[in-house]
Structures are given as structure tokens and as C-alpha cells.
PDB file of C-alpha atoms and ligand atoms in Angstrom:
ATOM      1  CA  MET K 289     108.675 109.085  99.088  1.00  0.00           C
ATOM      2  CA  GLY K 290     112.174 108.922  97.658  1.00  0.00           C
ATOM      3  CA  SER K 291     112.910 111.234  94.783  1.00  0.00           C
ATOM      4  CA  SER K 292     113.433 109.108  91.735  1.00  0.00           C
ATOM      5  CA  VAL K 293     110.411 106.752  91.749  1.00  0.00           C
ATOM      6  CA  ALA K 294     107.984 109.331  90.192  1.00  0.00           C
ATOM      7  CA  ASN K 295     108.695 108.360  86.495  1.00  0.00           C
ATOM      8  CA  THR K 296     108.891 104.565  87.108  1.00  0.00           C
ATOM      9  CA  GLU K 297     106.229 101.909  86.919  1.00  0.00           C
ATOM     10  CA  PRO K 298     105.814  99.835  90.020  1.00  0.00           C
ATOM     11  CA  ILE K 299     106.941  96.206  89.936  1.00  0.00           C
ATOM     12  CA  LEU K 300     104.283  95.324  92.517  1.00  0.00           C
ATOM     13  CA  LYS K 301     100.822  96.931  93.035  1.00  0.00           C
ATOM     14  CA  VAL K 302      98.665  95.987  95.905  1.00  0.00           C
ATOM     15  CA  ARG K 303      95.161  97.351  95.585  1.00  0.00           C
ATOM     16  CA  ASP K 304      92.518  97.350  98.342  1.00  0.00           C
ATOM     17  CA  LEU K 305      93.696  94.082  99.812  1.00  0.00           C
ATOM     18  CA  VAL K 306      91.567  92.594 102.504  1.00  0.00           C
ATOM     19  CA  LYS K 307      92.116  89.372 104.584  1.00  0.00           C
ATOM     20  CA  ASP K 308      89.705  88.206 107.183  1.00  0.00           C
ATOM     21  CA  PHE K 309      90.489  85.224 109.604  1.00  0.00           C
ATOM     22  CA  GLY K 310      86.883  84.519 110.846  1.00  0.00           C
ATOM     23  CA  GLY K 311      85.815  87.640 112.577  1.00  0.00           C
ATOM     24  CA  LEU K 312      89.303  89.271 112.611  1.00  0.00           C
ATOM     25  CA  ARG K 313      90.350  91.595 109.706  1.00  0.00           C
ATOM     26  CA  ALA K 314      94.152  91.200 109.510  1.00  0.00           C
ATOM     27  CA  VAL K 315      94.591  93.162 106.400  1.00  0.00           C
ATOM     28  CA  ASP K 316      92.132  96.006 105.908  1.00  0.00           C
ATOM     29  CA  HIS K 317      91.991  97.527 102.305  1.00  0.00           C
ATOM     30  CA  CYS K 318      95.819  97.661 102.101  1.00  0.00           C
ATOM     31  CA  THR K 319      97.151  99.706  99.080  1.00  0.00           C
ATOM     32  CA  LEU K 320     100.712 100.190  98.213  1.00  0.00           C
ATOM     33  CA  ASP K 321     103.325 100.217  95.313  1.00  0.00           C
ATOM     34  CA  VAL K 322     106.832  98.738  95.243  1.00  0.00           C
ATOM     35  CA  TYR K 323     109.273 100.214  92.796  1.00  0.00           C
ATOM     36  CA  PRO K 324     111.818  98.207  90.846  1.00  0.00           C
ATOM     37  CA  GLY K 325     115.557  98.253  91.971  1.00  0.00           C
ATOM     38  CA  ARG K 326     114.526  99.633  95.408  1.00  0.00           C
ATOM     39  CA  ILE K 327     114.807  98.123  98.881  1.00  0.00           C
ATOM     40  CA  THR K 328     111.512  99.008 100.378  1.00  0.00           C
ATOM     41  CA  GLY K 329     111.085  98.735 104.177  1.00  0.00           C
ATOM     42  CA  LEU K 330     107.679  97.540 105.565  1.00  0.00           C
ATOM     43  CA  ILE K 331     107.143  98.379 109.196  1.00  0.00           C
ATOM     44  CA  GLY K 332     104.460  98.580 111.753  1.00  0.00           C
ATOM     45  CA  PRO K 333     103.439  97.439 115.255  1.00  0.00           C
ATOM     46  CA  ASN K 334     103.102  93.828 116.110  1.00  0.00           C
ATOM     47  CA  GLY K 335      99.908  92.481 114.634  1.00  0.00           C
ATOM     48  CA  ALA K 336      99.686  95.225 112.016  1.00  0.00           C
ATOM     49  CA  GLY K 337      99.220  92.543 109.201  1.00  0.00           C
ATOM     50  CA  LYS K 338     102.695  92.676 107.665  1.00  0.00           C
ATOM     51  CA  THR K 339     103.367  88.957 107.524  1.00  0.00           C
ATOM     52  CA  THR K 340      99.698  88.341 106.307  1.00  0.00           C
ATOM     53  CA  LEU K 341     100.221  90.843 103.542  1.00  0.00           C
ATOM     54  CA  PHE K 342     103.480  88.897 102.558  1.00  0.00           C
ATOM     55  CA  ASN K 343     101.492  85.679 102.546  1.00  0.00           C
ATOM     56  CA  LEU K 344      98.653  87.229 100.341  1.00  0.00           C
ATOM     57  CA  ILE K 345     101.176  88.683  97.787  1.00  0.00           C
ATOM     58  CA  SER K 346     103.375  85.444  97.569  1.00  0.00           C
ATOM     59  CA  GLY K 347     100.143  83.134  97.324  1.00  0.00           C
ATOM     60  CA  ALA K 348     100.514  81.397 100.450  1.00  0.00           C
ATOM     61  CA  LEU K 349      97.071  82.737 101.466  1.00  0.00           C
ATOM     62  CA  ALA K 350      94.088  83.789  99.313  1.00  0.00           C
ATOM     63  CA  PRO K 351      92.795  87.205  99.907  1.00  0.00           C
ATOM     64  CA  THR K 352      89.141  87.947 101.070  1.00  0.00           C
ATOM     65  CA  GLY K 353      89.193  91.034  98.624  1.00  0.00           C
ATOM     66  CA  GLY K 354      91.279  93.230  96.642  1.00  0.00           C
ATOM     67  CA  ARG K 355      94.042  92.714  93.969  1.00  0.00           C
ATOM     68  CA  VAL K 356      97.663  92.087  93.540  1.00  0.00           C
ATOM     69  CA  PHE K 357      99.552  92.927  90.305  1.00  0.00           C
ATOM     70  CA  PHE K 358     103.124  92.010  89.523  1.00  0.00           C
ATOM     71  CA  GLN K 359     105.372  93.111  86.649  1.00  0.00           C
ATOM     72  CA  SER K 360     106.931  89.930  85.664  1.00  0.00           C
ATOM     73  CA  ARG K 361     108.352  90.879  82.259  1.00  0.00           C
ATOM     74  CA  GLY K 362     110.032  94.254  82.799  1.00  0.00           C
ATOM     75  CA  SER K 363     107.419  96.406  80.835  1.00  0.00           C
ATOM     76  CA  GLY K 364     104.045  96.101  79.504  1.00  0.00           C
ATOM     77  CA  PRO K 365     100.762  95.120  81.264  1.00  0.00           C
ATOM     78  CA  MET K 366     101.206  93.738  84.906  1.00  0.00           C
ATOM     79  CA  THR K 367     100.249  90.226  85.646  1.00  0.00           C
ATOM     80  CA  ASP K 368      97.179  89.819  87.930  1.00  0.00           C
ATOM     81  CA  ILE K 369      98.706  87.491  90.509  1.00  0.00           C
ATOM     82  CA  THR K 370      95.691  87.793  93.093  1.00  0.00           C
ATOM     83  CA  GLY K 371      95.217  84.405  94.650  1.00  0.00           C
ATOM     84  CA  MET K 372      97.892  82.798  92.327  1.00  0.00           C
ATOM     85  CA  ALA K 373      99.491  79.746  94.050  1.00  0.00           C
ATOM     86  CA  MET K 374     102.976  80.157  95.335  1.00  0.00           C
ATOM     87  CA  HIS K 375     104.765  77.905  92.817  1.00  0.00           C
ATOM     88  CA  ARG K 376     103.398  80.212  90.140  1.00  0.00           C
ATOM     89  CA  THR K 377     104.340  83.453  91.675  1.00  0.00           C
ATOM     90  CA  PHE K 378     107.736  81.851  92.300  1.00  0.00           C
ATOM     91  CA  GLY K 379     107.937  80.914  88.632  1.00  0.00           C
ATOM     92  CA  LEU K 380     107.152  84.610  87.772  1.00  0.00           C
ATOM     93  CA  GLY K 381     110.230  85.667  89.906  1.00  0.00           C
ATOM     94  CA  LEU K 382     108.434  86.712  93.047  1.00  0.00           C
ATOM     95  CA  VAL K 383     110.108  84.874  95.858  1.00  0.00           C
ATOM     96  CA  ARG K 384     109.500  84.989  99.545  1.00  0.00           C
ATOM     97  CA  THR K 385     112.049  83.355 101.957  1.00  0.00           C
ATOM     98  CA  PHE K 386     111.091  80.702 104.443  1.00  0.00           C
ATOM     99  CA  GLN K 387     113.069  79.107 107.134  1.00  0.00           C
ATOM    100  CA  ILE K 388     114.985  76.171 106.201  1.00  0.00           C
ATOM    101  CA  PRO K 389     112.786  73.087 106.805  1.00  0.00           C
ATOM    102  CA  ARG K 390     113.801  70.477 109.241  1.00  0.00           C
ATOM    103  CA  GLU K 391     114.719  67.717 106.697  1.00  0.00           C
ATOM    104  CA  MET K 392     117.116  70.089 104.918  1.00  0.00           C
ATOM    105  CA  LYS K 393     119.084  70.771 108.167  1.00  0.00           C
ATOM    106  CA  ARG K 394     120.483  67.335 107.687  1.00  0.00           C
ATOM    107  CA  MET K 395     121.975  68.322 104.329  1.00  0.00           C
ATOM    108  CA  THR K 396     125.072  70.437 103.992  1.00  0.00           C
ATOM    109  CA  VAL K 397     124.907  74.039 103.236  1.00  0.00           C
ATOM    110  CA  LEU K 398     125.902  73.515  99.637  1.00  0.00           C
ATOM    111  CA  GLU K 399     123.290  70.816  99.139  1.00  0.00           C
ATOM    112  CA  ASN K 400     120.736  73.155 100.394  1.00  0.00           C
ATOM    113  CA  LEU K 401     121.472  75.468  97.674  1.00  0.00           C
ATOM    114  CA  MET K 402     121.678  72.859  94.971  1.00  0.00           C
ATOM    115  CA  LEU K 403     118.015  71.821  95.832  1.00  0.00           C
ATOM    116  CA  VAL K 404     116.585  75.153  94.870  1.00  0.00           C
ATOM    117  CA  PRO K 405     114.170  74.868  91.982  1.00  0.00           C
ATOM    118  CA  ALA K 406     115.490  77.080  89.152  1.00  0.00           C
ATOM    119  CA  GLY K 407     112.291  79.141  88.857  1.00  0.00           C
ATOM    120  CA  GLN K 408     112.090  80.751  85.333  1.00  0.00           C
ATOM    121  CA  ARG K 409     114.555  77.950  84.173  1.00  0.00           C
ATOM    122  CA  GLY K 410     111.872  75.353  84.698  1.00  0.00           C
ATOM    123  CA  GLU K 411     111.477  74.581  81.005  1.00  0.00           C
ATOM    124  CA  ARG K 412     115.175  73.683  80.711  1.00  0.00           C
ATOM    125  CA  ILE K 413     115.225  71.491  83.724  1.00  0.00           C
ATOM    126  CA  TRP K 414     112.253  69.653  82.350  1.00  0.00           C
ATOM    127  CA  ALA K 415     113.823  69.072  78.884  1.00  0.00           C
ATOM    128  CA  SER K 416     117.019  67.727  80.661  1.00  0.00           C
ATOM    129  CA  TRP K 417     115.025  64.899  82.118  1.00  0.00           C
ATOM    130  CA  PHE K 418     115.235  63.036  78.674  1.00  0.00           C
ATOM    131  CA  THR K 419     118.927  63.540  78.034  1.00  0.00           C
ATOM    132  CA  PRO K 420     121.218  62.158  80.647  1.00  0.00           C
ATOM    133  CA  TRP K 421     124.455  63.889  79.424  1.00  0.00           C
ATOM    134  CA  ARG K 422     122.400  67.248  79.876  1.00  0.00           C
ATOM    135  CA  VAL K 423     121.600  66.230  83.315  1.00  0.00           C
ATOM    136  CA  ALA K 424     125.296  65.957  84.321  1.00  0.00           C
ATOM    137  CA  ARG K 425     126.173  69.213  82.605  1.00  0.00           C
ATOM    138  CA  GLN K 426     123.148  70.833  84.508  1.00  0.00           C
ATOM    139  CA  GLU K 427     124.357  69.565  87.738  1.00  0.00           C
ATOM    140  CA  ARG K 428     127.735  70.903  87.238  1.00  0.00           C
ATOM    141  CA  GLU K 429     126.208  74.301  86.278  1.00  0.00           C
ATOM    142  CA  ILE K 430     123.940  74.170  89.422  1.00  0.00           C
ATOM    143  CA  GLU K 431     126.917  73.393  91.614  1.00  0.00           C
ATOM    144  CA  ALA K 432     128.882  76.193  90.164  1.00  0.00           C
ATOM    145  CA  ARG K 433     125.949  78.677  90.697  1.00  0.00           C
ATOM    146  CA  ALA K 434     125.425  77.350  94.329  1.00  0.00           C
ATOM    147  CA  LEU K 435     129.233  77.940  95.011  1.00  0.00           C
ATOM    148  CA  GLU K 436     128.929  81.443  93.538  1.00  0.00           C
ATOM    149  CA  ALA K 437     125.846  82.255  95.631  1.00  0.00           C
ATOM    150  CA  LEU K 438     127.658  80.931  98.843  1.00  0.00           C
ATOM    151  CA  GLY K 439     130.652  83.188  97.863  1.00  0.00           C
ATOM    152  CA  PHE K 440     128.176  86.047  97.452  1.00  0.00           C
ATOM    153  CA  VAL K 441     126.933  85.841 101.020  1.00  0.00           C
ATOM    154  CA  LYS K 442     130.528  84.997 102.386  1.00  0.00           C
ATOM    155  CA  LEU K 443     129.589  81.441 103.524  1.00  0.00           C
ATOM    156  CA  SER K 444     131.947  79.504 101.192  1.00  0.00           C
ATOM    157  CA  HIS K 445     133.893  78.231 104.224  1.00  0.00           C
ATOM    158  CA  LEU K 446     130.714  76.471 105.415  1.00  0.00           C
ATOM    159  CA  ALA K 447     129.809  74.712 102.034  1.00  0.00           C
ATOM    160  CA  ASP K 448     130.310  71.182 103.501  1.00  0.00           C
ATOM    161  CA  GLU K 449     128.970  71.952 107.024  1.00  0.00           C
ATOM    162  CA  LEU K 450     125.468  70.495 107.951  1.00  0.00           C
ATOM    163  CA  ALA K 451     122.751  73.218 107.806  1.00  0.00           C
ATOM    164  CA  ALA K 452     121.660  72.127 111.315  1.00  0.00           C
ATOM    165  CA  ASN K 453     125.092  73.370 112.663  1.00  0.00           C
ATOM    166  CA  ILE K 454     125.276  76.849 111.405  1.00  0.00           C
ATOM    167  CA  SER K 455     124.239  79.866 113.524  1.00  0.00           C
ATOM    168  CA  THR K 456     121.031  81.807 113.137  1.00  0.00           C
ATOM    169  CA  GLY K 457     122.626  84.634 111.348  1.00  0.00           C
ATOM    170  CA  GLN K 458     124.442  82.121 108.978  1.00  0.00           C
ATOM    171  CA  LYS K 459     121.028  80.495 108.347  1.00  0.00           C
ATOM    172  CA  LYS K 460     119.600  83.848 107.392  1.00  0.00           C
ATOM    173  CA  LEU K 461     122.471  84.357 104.873  1.00  0.00           C
ATOM    174  CA  LEU K 462     121.898  80.798 103.582  1.00  0.00           C
ATOM    175  CA  GLU K 463     118.257  81.517 103.136  1.00  0.00           C
ATOM    176  CA  LEU K 464     119.157  84.804 101.190  1.00  0.00           C
ATOM    177  CA  ALA K 465     121.602  82.691  98.996  1.00  0.00           C
ATOM    178  CA  ARG K 466     118.860  80.179  98.296  1.00  0.00           C
ATOM    179  CA  THR K 467     116.504  82.986  97.285  1.00  0.00           C
ATOM    180  CA  LEU K 468     119.163  84.422  94.929  1.00  0.00           C
ATOM    181  CA  MET K 469     119.716  80.996  93.368  1.00  0.00           C
ATOM    182  CA  SER K 470     116.348  81.309  91.687  1.00  0.00           C
ATOM    183  CA  GLU K 471     117.272  84.623  90.069  1.00  0.00           C
ATOM    184  CA  PRO K 472     114.303  86.421  91.407  1.00  0.00           C
ATOM    185  CA  LYS K 473     112.901  89.857  90.463  1.00  0.00           C
ATOM    186  CA  LEU K 474     111.176  90.571  93.733  1.00  0.00           C
ATOM    187  CA  VAL K 475     112.145  89.232  97.110  1.00  0.00           C
ATOM    188  CA  LEU K 476     109.968  89.371 100.214  1.00  0.00           C
ATOM    189  CA  LEU K 477     112.074  89.155 103.412  1.00  0.00           C
ATOM    190  CA  ASP K 478     110.173  88.762 106.804  1.00  0.00           C
ATOM    191  CA  GLU K 479     112.289  90.079 109.489  1.00  0.00           C
ATOM    192  CA  PRO K 480     115.651  88.827 108.111  1.00  0.00           C
ATOM    193  CA  THR K 481     117.681  90.318 110.998  1.00  0.00           C
ATOM    194  CA  ALA K 482     115.724  89.066 113.917  1.00  0.00           C
ATOM    195  CA  GLY K 483     117.982  87.084 116.345  1.00  0.00           C
ATOM    196  CA  VAL K 484     121.112  87.810 114.152  1.00  0.00           C
ATOM    197  CA  ASN K 485     124.140  89.219 115.902  1.00  0.00           C
ATOM    198  CA  ARG K 486     125.542  92.519 114.789  1.00  0.00           C
ATOM    199  CA  THR K 487     128.450  91.107 112.712  1.00  0.00           C
ATOM    200  CA  LEU K 488     126.290  88.908 110.581  1.00  0.00           C
ATOM    201  CA  MET K 489     123.615  91.535 110.497  1.00  0.00           C
ATOM    202  CA  ALA K 490     126.120  93.831 108.660  1.00  0.00           C
ATOM    203  CA  GLN K 491     126.965  90.920 106.213  1.00  0.00           C
ATOM    204  CA  LEU K 492     123.346  90.333 105.679  1.00  0.00           C
ATOM    205  CA  SER K 493     122.704  94.077 104.993  1.00  0.00           C
ATOM    206  CA  LEU K 494     125.646  94.239 102.686  1.00  0.00           C
ATOM    207  CA  SER K 495     124.603  91.046 100.694  1.00  0.00           C
ATOM    208  CA  ILE K 496     121.006  92.551 100.324  1.00  0.00           C
ATOM    209  CA  HIS K 497     122.485  95.974  99.208  1.00  0.00           C
ATOM    210  CA  LEU K 498     124.706  94.199  96.663  1.00  0.00           C
ATOM    211  CA  ALA K 499     121.919  91.889  95.253  1.00  0.00           C
ATOM    212  CA  SER K 500     119.945  95.066  94.715  1.00  0.00           C
ATOM    213  CA  ALA K 501     122.837  97.255  93.311  1.00  0.00           C
ATOM    214  CA  GLN K 502     124.623  94.623  91.134  1.00  0.00           C
ATOM    215  CA  ARG K 503     121.814  92.189  90.266  1.00  0.00           C
ATOM    216  CA  GLY K 504     118.918  94.516  90.185  1.00  0.00           C
ATOM    217  CA  VAL K 505     116.920  92.518  92.567  1.00  0.00           C
ATOM    218  CA  THR K 506     113.947  94.437  94.215  1.00  0.00           C
ATOM    219  CA  PHE K 507     113.344  93.767  97.899  1.00  0.00           C
ATOM    220  CA  LEU K 508     110.341  94.291 100.205  1.00  0.00           C
ATOM    221  CA  ILE K 509     111.624  93.867 103.659  1.00  0.00           C
ATOM    222  CA  ILE K 510     109.754  93.667 107.024  1.00  0.00           C
ATOM    223  CA  ASP K 511     112.152  94.626 109.750  1.00  0.00           C
ATOM    224  CA  HIS K 512     112.180  96.482 113.252  1.00  0.00           C
ATOM    225  CA  ASP K 513     115.840  97.232 113.385  1.00  0.00           C
ATOM    226  CA  MET K 514     116.348 100.975 113.004  1.00  0.00           C
ATOM    227  CA  ASP K 515     119.963 100.774 111.753  1.00  0.00           C
ATOM    228  CA  VAL K 516     118.841  98.265 109.137  1.00  0.00           C
ATOM    229  CA  LEU K 517     115.858 100.566 107.979  1.00  0.00           C
ATOM    230  CA  MET K 518     118.064 103.725 108.007  1.00  0.00           C
ATOM    231  CA  SER K 519     120.943 102.312 106.050  1.00  0.00           C
ATOM    232  CA  LEU K 520     119.190  99.943 103.669  1.00  0.00           C
ATOM    233  CA  CYS K 521     115.536 101.033 102.911  1.00  0.00           C
ATOM    234  CA  ASP K 522     114.045 103.773 100.922  1.00  0.00           C
ATOM    235  CA  PRO K 523     111.122 104.195 100.915  1.00  0.00           C
ATOM    236  CA  VAL K 524     109.771 102.868 104.114  1.00  0.00           C
ATOM    237  CA  ILE K 525     106.037 101.954 104.133  1.00  0.00           C
ATOM    238  CA  VAL K 526     104.320 101.889 107.624  1.00  0.00           C
ATOM    239  CA  MET K 527     101.189  99.601 108.304  1.00  0.00           C
ATOM    240  CA  ALA K 528      98.867  99.676 111.271  1.00  0.00           C
ATOM    241  CA  ASN K 529      95.637  97.748 111.842  1.00  0.00           C
ATOM    242  CA  GLY K 530      95.922  96.137 108.335  1.00  0.00           C
ATOM    243  CA  ALA K 531      96.419  99.341 106.150  1.00  0.00           C
ATOM    244  CA  VAL K 532      99.039 101.662 105.244  1.00  0.00           C
ATOM    245  CA  ILE K 533      99.239 104.848 107.284  1.00  0.00           C
ATOM    246  CA  SER K 534     102.491 106.443 106.207  1.00  0.00           C
ATOM    247  CA  GLN K 535     105.360 106.153 103.775  1.00  0.00           C
ATOM    248  CA  GLY K 536     108.432 108.121 102.818  1.00  0.00           C
ATOM    249  CA  THR K 537     112.243 108.140 103.593  1.00  0.00           C
ATOM    250  CA  PRO K 538     113.129 106.555 106.940  1.00  0.00           C
ATOM    251  CA  SER K 539     113.410 109.966 108.451  1.00  0.00           C
ATOM    252  CA  GLN K 540     110.212 111.155 107.220  1.00  0.00           C
ATOM    253  CA  VAL K 541     108.153 108.237 108.673  1.00  0.00           C
ATOM    254  CA  GLN K 542     110.062 108.481 111.908  1.00  0.00           C
ATOM    255  CA  ALA K 543     108.834 112.060 112.176  1.00  0.00           C
ATOM    256  CA  ASP K 544     105.136 111.391 111.212  1.00  0.00           C
ATOM    257  CA  PRO K 545     102.920 111.826 114.122  1.00  0.00           C
ATOM    258  CA  GLN K 546     100.516 109.171 112.777  1.00  0.00           C
ATOM    259  CA  VAL K 547     103.399 106.746 112.875  1.00  0.00           C
ATOM    260  CA  ILE K 548     104.345 107.748 116.373  1.00  0.00           C
ATOM    261  CA  ASP K 549     100.620 107.399 117.417  1.00  0.00           C
ATOM    262  CA  ALA K 550     100.607 103.834 115.990  1.00  0.00           C
ATOM    263  CA  TYR K 551     103.546 102.815 118.062  1.00  0.00           C
ATOM    264  CA  LEU K 552     102.268 104.353 121.274  1.00  0.00           C
ATOM    265  CA  GLY K 553     101.897 101.700 123.702  1.00  0.00           C
ATOM    266  CA  GLY K 554     105.009 100.021 122.319  1.00  0.00           C
ATOM    267  CA  ARG K 555     107.925  99.593 124.773  1.00  0.00           C
ATOM    268  CA  GLN K 556     110.471 101.842 123.035  1.00  0.00           C
ATOM    269  CA  PRO K 557     110.276 105.311 121.571  1.00  0.00           C
ATOM    270  CA  VAL K 558     110.193 105.545 117.771  1.00  0.00           C
ATOM    271  CA  GLY K 559     113.585 105.925 116.032  1.00  0.00           C
ATOM    272  CA  GLN K 560     115.765 105.470 119.159  1.00  0.00           C
ATOM    273  CA  PRO K 561     119.261 105.216 117.564  1.00  0.00           C
ATOM    274  CA  GLY K 562     120.468 101.605 117.272  1.00  0.00           C
ATOM    275  CA  GLY K 563     117.128 100.539 118.925  1.00  0.00           C
ATOM    276  CA  ASN K 564     114.039  98.937 117.799  1.00  0.00           C
ATOM    277  CA  LEU K 565     111.163 100.592 115.994  1.00  0.00           C
ATOM    278  CA  GLY K 566     108.428  98.568 117.637  1.00  0.00           C
ATOM    279  CA  VAL K 567     107.426  95.548 119.631  1.00  0.00           C
ATOM    280  CA  ALA K 568     109.012  92.853 117.444  1.00  0.00           C
TER     281      ALA K 568
HETATM  282  N1  ADP A 103      96.465  82.152 110.222  1.00  0.00           N
HETATM  283  C1  ADP A 103      95.789  82.983 111.129  1.00  0.00           C
HETATM  284  N2  ADP A 103      94.636  82.814 111.716  1.00  0.00           N
HETATM  285  C2  ADP A 103      94.061  83.714 112.470  1.00  0.00           C
HETATM  286  N3  ADP A 103      94.663  84.896 112.695  1.00  0.00           N
HETATM  287  C3  ADP A 103      95.785  85.187 112.189  1.00  0.00           C
HETATM  288  C4  ADP A 103      96.569  84.318 111.388  1.00  0.00           C
HETATM  289  N4  ADP A 103      97.600  84.898 110.916  1.00  0.00           N
HETATM  290  C5  ADP A 103      97.588  86.169 111.462  1.00  0.00           C
HETATM  291  N5  ADP A 103      96.522  86.301 112.244  1.00  0.00           N
HETATM  292  C6  ADP A 103      96.158  87.513 113.018  1.00  0.00           C
HETATM  293  O1  ADP A 103      96.192  88.627 112.044  1.00  0.00           O
HETATM  294  C7  ADP A 103      96.723  89.773 112.673  1.00  0.00           C
HETATM  295  C8  ADP A 103      97.929  90.296 111.858  1.00  0.00           C
HETATM  296  O2  ADP A 103      99.026  89.273 111.989  1.00  0.00           O
HETATM  297  P1  ADP A 103     100.301  89.374 111.267  1.00  0.00           P
HETATM  298  O3  ADP A 103     100.088  89.504 109.813  1.00  0.00           O
HETATM  299  O4  ADP A 103     101.274  88.203 111.626  1.00  0.00           O
HETATM  300  O5  ADP A 103     100.936  90.740 111.764  1.00  0.00           O
HETATM  301  P2  ADP A 103     102.520  91.265 111.925  1.00  0.00           P
HETATM  302  O6  ADP A 103     103.275  90.533 110.862  1.00  0.00           O
HETATM  303  O7  ADP A 103     102.445  92.727 111.414  1.00  0.00           O
HETATM  304  O8  ADP A 103     102.946  91.263 113.291  1.00  0.00           O
HETATM  305  C9  ADP A 103      97.050  89.465 114.090  1.00  0.00           C
HETATM  306  O9  ADP A 103      96.040  89.905 114.822  1.00  0.00           O
HETATM  307  C10 ADP A 103      97.181  87.880 114.033  1.00  0.00           C
HETATM  308  O10 ADP A 103      96.851  87.362 115.318  1.00  0.00           O
HETATM  309 MG1   MG A 104     104.977  89.241 111.232  1.00  0.00          MG
END
């Protein structure tokens, strides 16, 4: 594990989490910690339970067993978010990105950003319903923040383009900008670079890095791309068969015989430079 985590309290604790789908145990006593300010990678062969774990953490699915704790305040006792509905975990600053829904593809890139609920600012929005002059001011504020978020991911030139017309990589950048609009504490990204070309992948990596370095956003990222993992993530946590089998720096997990075993049967050797860590 990276060197500076020892004295820090986790922002997220997953304890003995279990999820059964009928007879299939997708997550099997999974335990892990995510540390604030870090970009933690989550890898593992196809079917390892990574996406299901994200669904359990964010509240999209209720677990069969186990607990999830989130540090929503910065210090003090953690909040038990086990089974908490997604809109509530979102309100606490725990955000998972989703693909842009079909109806939003008919809106412009900027409109997509202006629609994002303001998370922790919910109370202010509620209050503004009763005072129209505040609504106008709030809208100008939201537009300014949306433009700022677009600039952050280098999509300003596409502000008035329909979301349906932008490329896969640009959609991923827009999803990241949408996420950042809510001023999250912890962001869960599920394969953000899948299907993204090299140029936009570099832009996506840079934006994630800057969100972490400049805004203190913590990330937990599922990805298979070795370059992304090596340049962006530390530590990396490895899952297989629903549980954590290894964690450490990218080079440490690559060299771990348990990890190599877990990927055996995969189509590519582990850690092939510029290659793919598994069967995506
Ligand atoms: N909603 C579901 N219903 C039934 N089985 C599911 C469901 N979601 C995932 N699974 C199964 O759970 C296992 C883990 O899937 P998943 O979490 O998507 O793995 P990963 O993201 O690591 O590839 C797989 O065997 C998958 O088929
Ligand atoms: Mg998955």
C-alpha cells in the first residue's frame, strides 16, 4: 500500500459485504478501505463483482450482508450508509457516475450540466422556490458553475452541441463534469476509459488527476487500462470471486502471484505495457 495512508482515517470502509443474486454470490465478504485525497484503482477479472460492489456502496442495490461506512463530514464518526438509498448517499457527497440517459441526449452539453442536482446545496435550492428573484440569481450561479465545469474538462467549445452528437470520450468527460458539479467528496467511476480514444483518455486522466489534486475529490476507479492505472492510481485493490485478493501500488499488485493466478485464463498477460489488465 502507498506510504502515506498509515496515519489517515479512511473516507470509505467496506466490511464483510455480501451480495447474492439468487444462488450466485457476486460479492463475497468483501472488505476494503478507501483513503481521502487518493485515486484508488479497483481491478479484477470480468465477473469479479466490481460493478456490483459499486452498486452496493452507492445504494443502487441493497447488500445481503455486511456494512458500508462513509466519512461524510471530514472527521468524527463515520456514517453507516449500508443500504441507504442512492439519493441520500448522493446528498452526503458520495457520487457514482452513470451514462447520460437517452432523454438528456436531446439537450445541449451545457443544459446537461445545469440539470445536475446540487447535492449538499439542496436546502438552498428548496428555499429558493419561494423567492423568484433568488431563483434567477441561482440560475445564473448554476450556469456559471456549469461553464466552469465544462472548462475544467476542456469541453467549453461544445457547450451548445446536443449531447447526442458528441463522441464517447467527450460523453465520459461530460459525465465527469456532471459529477463534479455536485461538489462530491467521493466519486465512483466504473470503467471511465472504456471505448475512449487515446487523446481523450489523456484528457480524462488529467481531469481526474486535477479534480483530485486541486479540489480534493477522492476517487475509486474500476478500469482495465494499464496506462491509466499506472499513471493515476495508488493504491490499486484487486478483486476476484467477489472478494479482495491483493492491494498495493500498481507495480506491487502486478507482481503478486495471487493476482497473476486470478487473471489466468484471461486473454492477455498481466501488466503488458500499454495493454489491458484483464478481459474487459
Ligand atoms: N442484477 C444481477 N442479477 C444477477 N446476476 C448479476 C447481476 N449483476 C451482476 N450479476 C452477476 O454477478 C457477478 C459479478 O458481476 P459484476 O459485479 O458485474 O462483475 P464485474 O463488474 O467485476 O465484471 C457476475 O457473475 C454477474 O453475472
Ligand atoms: Mg463491471
